[in-house]
Coordinates of C-alpha atoms and ligand atoms in Angstrom, one line a residue:
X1 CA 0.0 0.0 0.0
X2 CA 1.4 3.6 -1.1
X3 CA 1.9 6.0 1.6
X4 CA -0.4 8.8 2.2
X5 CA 1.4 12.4 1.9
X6 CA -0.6 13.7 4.8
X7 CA -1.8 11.9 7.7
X8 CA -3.6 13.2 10.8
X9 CA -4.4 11.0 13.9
X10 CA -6.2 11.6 16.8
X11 CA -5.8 15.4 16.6
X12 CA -7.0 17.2 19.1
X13 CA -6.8 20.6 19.8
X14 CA -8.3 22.4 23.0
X15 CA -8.1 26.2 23.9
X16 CA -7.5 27.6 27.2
X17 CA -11.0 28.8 28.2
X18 CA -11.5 32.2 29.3
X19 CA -12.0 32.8 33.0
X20 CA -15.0 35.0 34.9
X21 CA -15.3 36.6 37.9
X22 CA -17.1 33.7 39.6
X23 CA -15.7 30.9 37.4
X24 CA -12.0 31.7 37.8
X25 CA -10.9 27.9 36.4
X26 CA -12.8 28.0 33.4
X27 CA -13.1 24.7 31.0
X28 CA -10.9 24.3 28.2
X29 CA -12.6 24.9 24.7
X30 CA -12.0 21.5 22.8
X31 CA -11.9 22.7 19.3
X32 CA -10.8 19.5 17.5
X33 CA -11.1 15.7 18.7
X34 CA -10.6 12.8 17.7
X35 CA -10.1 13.8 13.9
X36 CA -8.1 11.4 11.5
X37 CA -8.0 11.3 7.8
X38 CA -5.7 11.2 5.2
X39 CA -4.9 13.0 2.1
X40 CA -2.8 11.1 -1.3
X41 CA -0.9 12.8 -3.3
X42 CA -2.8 14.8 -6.1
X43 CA -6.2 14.1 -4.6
X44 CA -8.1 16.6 -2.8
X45 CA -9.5 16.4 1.1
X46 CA -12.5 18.8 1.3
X47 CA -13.4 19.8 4.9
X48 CA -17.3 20.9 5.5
X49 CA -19.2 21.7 8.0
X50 CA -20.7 24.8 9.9
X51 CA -19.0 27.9 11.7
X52 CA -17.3 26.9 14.5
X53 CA -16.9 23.2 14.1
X54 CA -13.6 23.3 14.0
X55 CA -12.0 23.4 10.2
X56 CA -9.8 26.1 10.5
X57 CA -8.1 24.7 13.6
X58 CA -7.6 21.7 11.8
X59 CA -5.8 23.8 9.0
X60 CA -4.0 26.0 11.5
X61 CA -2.6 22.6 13.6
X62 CA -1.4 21.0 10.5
X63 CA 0.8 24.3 9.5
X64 CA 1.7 24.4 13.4
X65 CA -0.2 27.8 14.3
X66 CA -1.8 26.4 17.4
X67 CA -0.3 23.9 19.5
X68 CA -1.8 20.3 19.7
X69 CA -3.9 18.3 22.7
X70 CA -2.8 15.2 21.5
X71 CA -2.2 13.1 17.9
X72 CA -0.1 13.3 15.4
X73 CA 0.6 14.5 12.0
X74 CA 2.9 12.7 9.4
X75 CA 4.2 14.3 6.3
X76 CA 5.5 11.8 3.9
X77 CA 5.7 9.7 6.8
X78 CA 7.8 12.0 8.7
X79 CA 6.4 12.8 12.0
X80 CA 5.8 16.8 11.7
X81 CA 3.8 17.0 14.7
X82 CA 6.2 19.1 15.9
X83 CA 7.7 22.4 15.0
X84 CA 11.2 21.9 15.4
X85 CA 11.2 18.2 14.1
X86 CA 9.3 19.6 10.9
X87 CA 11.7 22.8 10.4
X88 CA 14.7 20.0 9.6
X89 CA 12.2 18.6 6.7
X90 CA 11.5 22.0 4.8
X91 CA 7.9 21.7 5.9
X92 CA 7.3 25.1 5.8
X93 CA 8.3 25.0 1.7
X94 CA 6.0 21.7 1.1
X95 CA 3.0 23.0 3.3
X96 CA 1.5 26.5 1.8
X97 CA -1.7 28.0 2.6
X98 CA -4.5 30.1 1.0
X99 CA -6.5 31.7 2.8
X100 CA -10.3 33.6 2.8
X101 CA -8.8 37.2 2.7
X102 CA -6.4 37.9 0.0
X103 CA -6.2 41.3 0.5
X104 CA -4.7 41.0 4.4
X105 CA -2.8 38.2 3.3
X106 CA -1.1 40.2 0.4
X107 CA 1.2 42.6 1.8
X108 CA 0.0 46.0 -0.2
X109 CA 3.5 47.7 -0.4
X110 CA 4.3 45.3 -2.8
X111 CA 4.2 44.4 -6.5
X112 CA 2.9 41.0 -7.7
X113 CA 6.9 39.8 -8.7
X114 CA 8.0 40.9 -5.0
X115 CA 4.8 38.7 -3.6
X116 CA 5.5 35.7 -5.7
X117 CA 9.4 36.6 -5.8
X118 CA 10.4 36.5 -2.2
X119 CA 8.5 32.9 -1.0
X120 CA 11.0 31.7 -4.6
X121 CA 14.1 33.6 -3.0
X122 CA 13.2 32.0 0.4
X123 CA 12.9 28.6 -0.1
X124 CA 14.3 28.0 -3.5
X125 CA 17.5 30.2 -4.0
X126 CA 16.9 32.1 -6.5
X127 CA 17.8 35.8 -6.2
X128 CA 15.6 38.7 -7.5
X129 CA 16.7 39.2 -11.6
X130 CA 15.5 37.8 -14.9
X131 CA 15.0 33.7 -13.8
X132 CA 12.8 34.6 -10.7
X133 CA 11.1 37.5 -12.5
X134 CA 10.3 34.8 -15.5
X135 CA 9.1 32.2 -12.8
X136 CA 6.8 34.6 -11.7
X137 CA 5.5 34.9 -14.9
X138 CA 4.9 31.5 -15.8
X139 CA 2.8 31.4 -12.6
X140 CA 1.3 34.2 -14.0
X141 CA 0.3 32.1 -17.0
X142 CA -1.1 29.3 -14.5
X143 CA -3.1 31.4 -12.8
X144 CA -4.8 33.1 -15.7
X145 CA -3.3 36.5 -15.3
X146 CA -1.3 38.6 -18.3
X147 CA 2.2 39.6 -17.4
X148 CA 0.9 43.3 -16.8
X149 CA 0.2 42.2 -13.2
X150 CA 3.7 41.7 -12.6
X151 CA 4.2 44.9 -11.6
X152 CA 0.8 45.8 -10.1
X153 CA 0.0 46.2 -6.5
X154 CA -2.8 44.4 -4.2
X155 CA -4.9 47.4 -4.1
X156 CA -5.4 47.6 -8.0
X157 CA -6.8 44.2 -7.9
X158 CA -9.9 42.7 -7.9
X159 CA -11.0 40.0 -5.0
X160 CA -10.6 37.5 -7.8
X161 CA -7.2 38.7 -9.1
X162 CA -5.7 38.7 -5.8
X163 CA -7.3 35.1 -4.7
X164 CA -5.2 33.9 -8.1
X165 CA -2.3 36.3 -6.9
X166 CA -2.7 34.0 -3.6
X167 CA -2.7 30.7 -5.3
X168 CA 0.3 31.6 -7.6
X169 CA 2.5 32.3 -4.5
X170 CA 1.4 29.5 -2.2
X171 CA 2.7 27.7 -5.7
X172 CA 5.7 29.5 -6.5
X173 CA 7.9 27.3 -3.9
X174 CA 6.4 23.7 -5.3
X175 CA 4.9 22.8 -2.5
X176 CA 3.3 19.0 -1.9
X177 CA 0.3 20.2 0.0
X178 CA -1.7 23.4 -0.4
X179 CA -4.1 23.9 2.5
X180 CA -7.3 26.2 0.7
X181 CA -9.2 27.3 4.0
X182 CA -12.5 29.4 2.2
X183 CA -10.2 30.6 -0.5
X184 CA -13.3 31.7 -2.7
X185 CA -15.7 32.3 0.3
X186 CA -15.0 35.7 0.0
X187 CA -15.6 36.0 -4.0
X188 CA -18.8 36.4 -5.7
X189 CA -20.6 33.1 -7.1
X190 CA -19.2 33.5 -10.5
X191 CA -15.7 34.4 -10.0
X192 CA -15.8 31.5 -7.2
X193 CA -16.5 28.7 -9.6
X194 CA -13.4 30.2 -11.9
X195 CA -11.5 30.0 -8.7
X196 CA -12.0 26.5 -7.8
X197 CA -12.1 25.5 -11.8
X198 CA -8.8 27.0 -12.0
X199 CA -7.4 24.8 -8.8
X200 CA -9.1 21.4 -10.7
X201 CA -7.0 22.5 -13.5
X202 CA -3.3 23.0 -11.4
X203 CA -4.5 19.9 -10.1
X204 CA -3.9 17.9 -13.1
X205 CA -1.0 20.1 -14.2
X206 CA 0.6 19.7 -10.8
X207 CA 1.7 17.4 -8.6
X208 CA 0.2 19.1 -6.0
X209 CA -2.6 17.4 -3.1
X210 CA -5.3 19.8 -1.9
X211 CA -6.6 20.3 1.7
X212 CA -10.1 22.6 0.8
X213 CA -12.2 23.8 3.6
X214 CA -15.3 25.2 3.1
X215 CA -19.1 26.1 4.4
X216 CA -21.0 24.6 1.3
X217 CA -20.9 20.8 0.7
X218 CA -22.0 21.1 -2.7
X219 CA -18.9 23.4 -3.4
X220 CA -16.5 21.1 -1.6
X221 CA -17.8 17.8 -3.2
X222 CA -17.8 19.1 -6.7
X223 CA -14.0 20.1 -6.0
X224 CA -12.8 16.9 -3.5
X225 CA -11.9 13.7 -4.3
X226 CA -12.9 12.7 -0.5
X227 CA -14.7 14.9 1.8
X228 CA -15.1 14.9 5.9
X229 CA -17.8 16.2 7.6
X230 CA -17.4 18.1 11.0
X231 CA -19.6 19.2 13.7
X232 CA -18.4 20.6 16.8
X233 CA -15.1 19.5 16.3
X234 CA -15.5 15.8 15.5
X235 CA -15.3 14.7 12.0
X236 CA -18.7 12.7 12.1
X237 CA -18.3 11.1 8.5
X238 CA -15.6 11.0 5.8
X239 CA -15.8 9.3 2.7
X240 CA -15.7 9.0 -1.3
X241 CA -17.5 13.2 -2.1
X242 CA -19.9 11.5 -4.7
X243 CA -21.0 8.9 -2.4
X244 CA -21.5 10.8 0.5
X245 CA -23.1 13.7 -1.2
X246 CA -25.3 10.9 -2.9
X247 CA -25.7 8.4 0.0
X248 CA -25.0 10.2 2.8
X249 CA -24.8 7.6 6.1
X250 CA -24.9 10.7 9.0
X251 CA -27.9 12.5 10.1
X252 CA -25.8 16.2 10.0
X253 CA -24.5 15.5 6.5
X254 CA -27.9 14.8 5.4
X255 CA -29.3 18.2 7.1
X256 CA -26.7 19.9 5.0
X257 CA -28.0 18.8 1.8
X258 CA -31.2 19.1 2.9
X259 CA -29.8 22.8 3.2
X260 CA -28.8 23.0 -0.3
X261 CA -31.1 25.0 -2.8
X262 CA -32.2 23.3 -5.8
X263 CA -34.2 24.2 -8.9
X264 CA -36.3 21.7 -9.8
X265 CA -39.5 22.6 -7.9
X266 CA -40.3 19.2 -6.4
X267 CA -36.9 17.9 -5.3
X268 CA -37.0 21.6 -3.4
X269 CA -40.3 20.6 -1.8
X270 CA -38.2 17.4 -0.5
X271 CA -35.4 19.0 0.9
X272 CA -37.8 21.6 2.9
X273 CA -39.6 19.0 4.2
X274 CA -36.8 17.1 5.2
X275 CA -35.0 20.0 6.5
X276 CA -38.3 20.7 8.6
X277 CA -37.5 16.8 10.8
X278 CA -33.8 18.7 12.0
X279 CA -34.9 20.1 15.2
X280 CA -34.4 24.2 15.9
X281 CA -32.0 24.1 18.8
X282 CA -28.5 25.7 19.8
X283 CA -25.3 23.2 19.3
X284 CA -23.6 22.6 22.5
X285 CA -20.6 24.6 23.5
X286 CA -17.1 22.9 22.7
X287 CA -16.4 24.2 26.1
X288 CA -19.2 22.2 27.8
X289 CA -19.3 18.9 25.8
X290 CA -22.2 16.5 26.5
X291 CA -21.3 12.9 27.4
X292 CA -23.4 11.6 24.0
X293 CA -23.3 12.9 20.5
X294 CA -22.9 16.5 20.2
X295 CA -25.6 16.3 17.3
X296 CA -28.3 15.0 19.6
X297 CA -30.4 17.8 20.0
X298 CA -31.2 18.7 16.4
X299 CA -31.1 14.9 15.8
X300 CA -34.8 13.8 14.3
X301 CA -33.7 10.1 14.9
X302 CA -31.9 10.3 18.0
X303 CA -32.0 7.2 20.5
X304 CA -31.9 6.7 24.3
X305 CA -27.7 5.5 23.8
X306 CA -27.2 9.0 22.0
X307 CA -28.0 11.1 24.6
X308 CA -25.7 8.7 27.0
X309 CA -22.3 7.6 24.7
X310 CA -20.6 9.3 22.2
X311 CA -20.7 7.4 19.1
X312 CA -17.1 5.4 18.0
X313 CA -15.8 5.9 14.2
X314 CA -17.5 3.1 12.4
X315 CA -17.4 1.5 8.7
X316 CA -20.0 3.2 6.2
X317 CA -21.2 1.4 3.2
X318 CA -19.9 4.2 1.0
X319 CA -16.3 2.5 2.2
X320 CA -15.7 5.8 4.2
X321 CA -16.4 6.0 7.9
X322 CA -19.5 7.1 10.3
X323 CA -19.3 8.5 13.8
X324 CA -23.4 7.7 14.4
X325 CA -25.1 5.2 17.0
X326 CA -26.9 4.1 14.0
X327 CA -24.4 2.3 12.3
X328 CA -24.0 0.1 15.3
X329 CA -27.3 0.4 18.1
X330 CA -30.3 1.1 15.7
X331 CA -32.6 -1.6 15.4
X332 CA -34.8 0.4 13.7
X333 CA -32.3 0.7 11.1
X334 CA -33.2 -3.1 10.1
X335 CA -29.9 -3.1 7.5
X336 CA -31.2 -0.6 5.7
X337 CA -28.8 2.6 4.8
X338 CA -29.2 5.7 7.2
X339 CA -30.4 8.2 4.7
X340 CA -33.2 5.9 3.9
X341 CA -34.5 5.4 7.2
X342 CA -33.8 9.5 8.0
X343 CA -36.0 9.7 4.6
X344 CA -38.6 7.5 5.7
X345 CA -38.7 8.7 9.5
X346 CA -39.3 12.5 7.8
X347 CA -41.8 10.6 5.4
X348 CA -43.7 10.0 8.2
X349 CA -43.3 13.0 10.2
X350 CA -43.7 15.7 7.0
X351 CA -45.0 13.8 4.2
X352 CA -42.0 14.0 2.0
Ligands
ATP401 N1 -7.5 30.9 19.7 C1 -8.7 30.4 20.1 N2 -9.0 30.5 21.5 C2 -10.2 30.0 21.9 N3 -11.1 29.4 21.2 C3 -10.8 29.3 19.8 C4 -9.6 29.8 19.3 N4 -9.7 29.6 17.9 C5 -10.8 29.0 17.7 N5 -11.5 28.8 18.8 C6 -12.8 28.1 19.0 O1 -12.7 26.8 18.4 C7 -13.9 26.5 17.7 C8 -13.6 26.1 16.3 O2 -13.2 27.3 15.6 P1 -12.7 27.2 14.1 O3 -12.3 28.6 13.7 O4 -11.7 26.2 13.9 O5 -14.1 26.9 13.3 P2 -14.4 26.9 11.8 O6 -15.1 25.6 11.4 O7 -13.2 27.2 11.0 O8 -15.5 28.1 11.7 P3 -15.7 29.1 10.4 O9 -16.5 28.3 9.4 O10 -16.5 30.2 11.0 O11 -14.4 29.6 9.9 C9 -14.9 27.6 17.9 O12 -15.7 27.4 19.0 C10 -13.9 28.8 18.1 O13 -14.6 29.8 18.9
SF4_402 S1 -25.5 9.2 17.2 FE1 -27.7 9.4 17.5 S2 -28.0 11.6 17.8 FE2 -26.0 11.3 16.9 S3 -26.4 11.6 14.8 FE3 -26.5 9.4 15.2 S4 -28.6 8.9 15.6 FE4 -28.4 11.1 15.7
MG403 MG1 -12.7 28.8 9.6

């Protein structure tokens, strides 16, 4: 069996909490547990799932911004879990990031072939003149932008032209992994699906593995190979993006798509009805955890176990993995798939 490049275990990440005037020792926030996946080379890991649930610190503890609870990370095979381990292996040149904001991530006092230039200086050798000004252009050329921008500044940029600005640079050093955390959040619809058309097409023109994090599951399956679900820091199913988009086998990835507008009148009827079994209540707070599954309370087929045991990662027949009492305490699930049983529980609730 082939190596993956990237390999997370176990990672957990928990925040100090913040303390109050009667609650001095306050709870830690736990941000991130229990998440493992892995991403090949060339492929494409898309990370969904509401605000707050725990994406970016996923991102940000795989380029070592925060510091981890427990797990590990392997590059490669290389343990990278720590900082100065990972600083021997050049991890900072095979791990690059693009972020939501291009325009605080671009600094403004300089041109395009100083952005792109310096990361090439940095990490590859190659002193400011005519080969690193005519790297910067092929990049350029990747990214769809004419060689007029090489001397252009942020600020005369559109929100698309600096997102590409972004994606060039996070390139320039040839990295093995770029981590996309909302790259085209930020951009309007159109200039979004450019965006993310453009990184399908580095994709085969690169060898270069994708780590995309975004709110919408229909954005993030259409560009993943594989995609992992999170809610309130646990990564509650991970799997094959066509399969779980199509067969999804986890009550929250189903509410998403339920979520998801769609055109034809009476598949939108569906959805709303189904949307209308999730019940309307607050997720708990990472800082107060409850002793079942998080996902309990807006759960239409929750069980007595739920409210009492967290769920354990189990097989899913889409070949991925599940982190649901179904899968393993539902007798009511009679071998059937979970979707189907969600579907027919709503059937009878809403009539869909
Ligand atoms: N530095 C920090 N200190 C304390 N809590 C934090 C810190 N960073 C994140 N958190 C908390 O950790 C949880 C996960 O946050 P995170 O930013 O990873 O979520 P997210 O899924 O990226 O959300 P969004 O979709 O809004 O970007 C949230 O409850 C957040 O408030
Ligand atoms: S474990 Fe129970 S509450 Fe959680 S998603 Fe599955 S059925 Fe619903
Ligand atoms: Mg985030």
């Amino acid at each position: 069996m082939t190596q993956p490049l990237l390999s997370v275990e176990h990672l957990a990440v928990h925040f100090a909490g913040r303390g109050r005037l009667f609650s001095p020792d306050p709870p830690p926030v736990k941000a991130v547990n229990d998440v493992s996946f892995t991403i090949d080379s060339q492929r494409t890991f898309g990370l969904v799932g509401e605000s707050g649930s725990g994406k970016s610190t996923v991102a940000r503890a795989i380029l070592q911004l925060v510091d981890i609870h427990d797990g590990s990370i392997h590059l490669d095979g290389d343990d990278v879990t720590r900082v100065a381990r990972s600083a021997e292996l050049g991890f900072r040149k095979r791990v690059q990031a693009v972020l939501q904001d291009p325009f605080s991530s671009l600094n403004q006092v300089h041109t395009t072939e100083t952005i792109i230039g310096d990361p090439i200086t940095r990490h590859l050798a190659i002193k400011a003149g005519d080969e690193r000004r005519e790297r910067v252009a092929d990049l350029l050329d990747l990214v769809g932008l004419g060689h007029e921008f090489l001397d252009r500044y942020p600020y005369e940029m559109s929100g698309g032209q600096r997102q590409r600005i972004s994606i060039a640079r996070a390139l320039a050093v040839e990295p093995d992994l770029v981590i996309a955390d909302e790259a085209t959040s930020a951009l309007d619809v159109s200039i979004q699906s450019q965006v993310i058309n453009l990184l399908r097409e580095i994709q085969r023109e690169r060898d270069v593995a994708f780590l995309f994090i975004a709110h919408d599951l229909e954005v993030v399956s259409h560009m993943s190979h594989d995609v992992g679900v999170m809610y309130l820091g646990y990564l509650v199913e991970r799997g094959p993006s066509d399969d779980v988009y199509a067969q999804p086998t986890h009550p929250y990835t189903e509410m998403l798509i339920a979520s998801i507008p769609f055109p034809e009148p009476g598949e939108q009827a569906k959805r709303r009805g189904l949307r209308q079994t999730f019940k309307v209540a607050e997720p708990p707070s990472p800082a107060n955890l409850p002793p079942g599954c998080p996902f309990e309370n807006r759960c239409p087929v929750a069980m007595d176990i739920c409210r009492e045991e967290m769920p354990a990662v189990t097989q899913a027949h889409h070949g991925g993995e599940a982190r649901c009492h179904l899968h393993t305490s539902g007798p009511e699930l009679g071998g059937g798939s979970v979707v189907e049983f969600i579907r027919s529980e709503a059937r009878g609730n809403v009539g869909v």
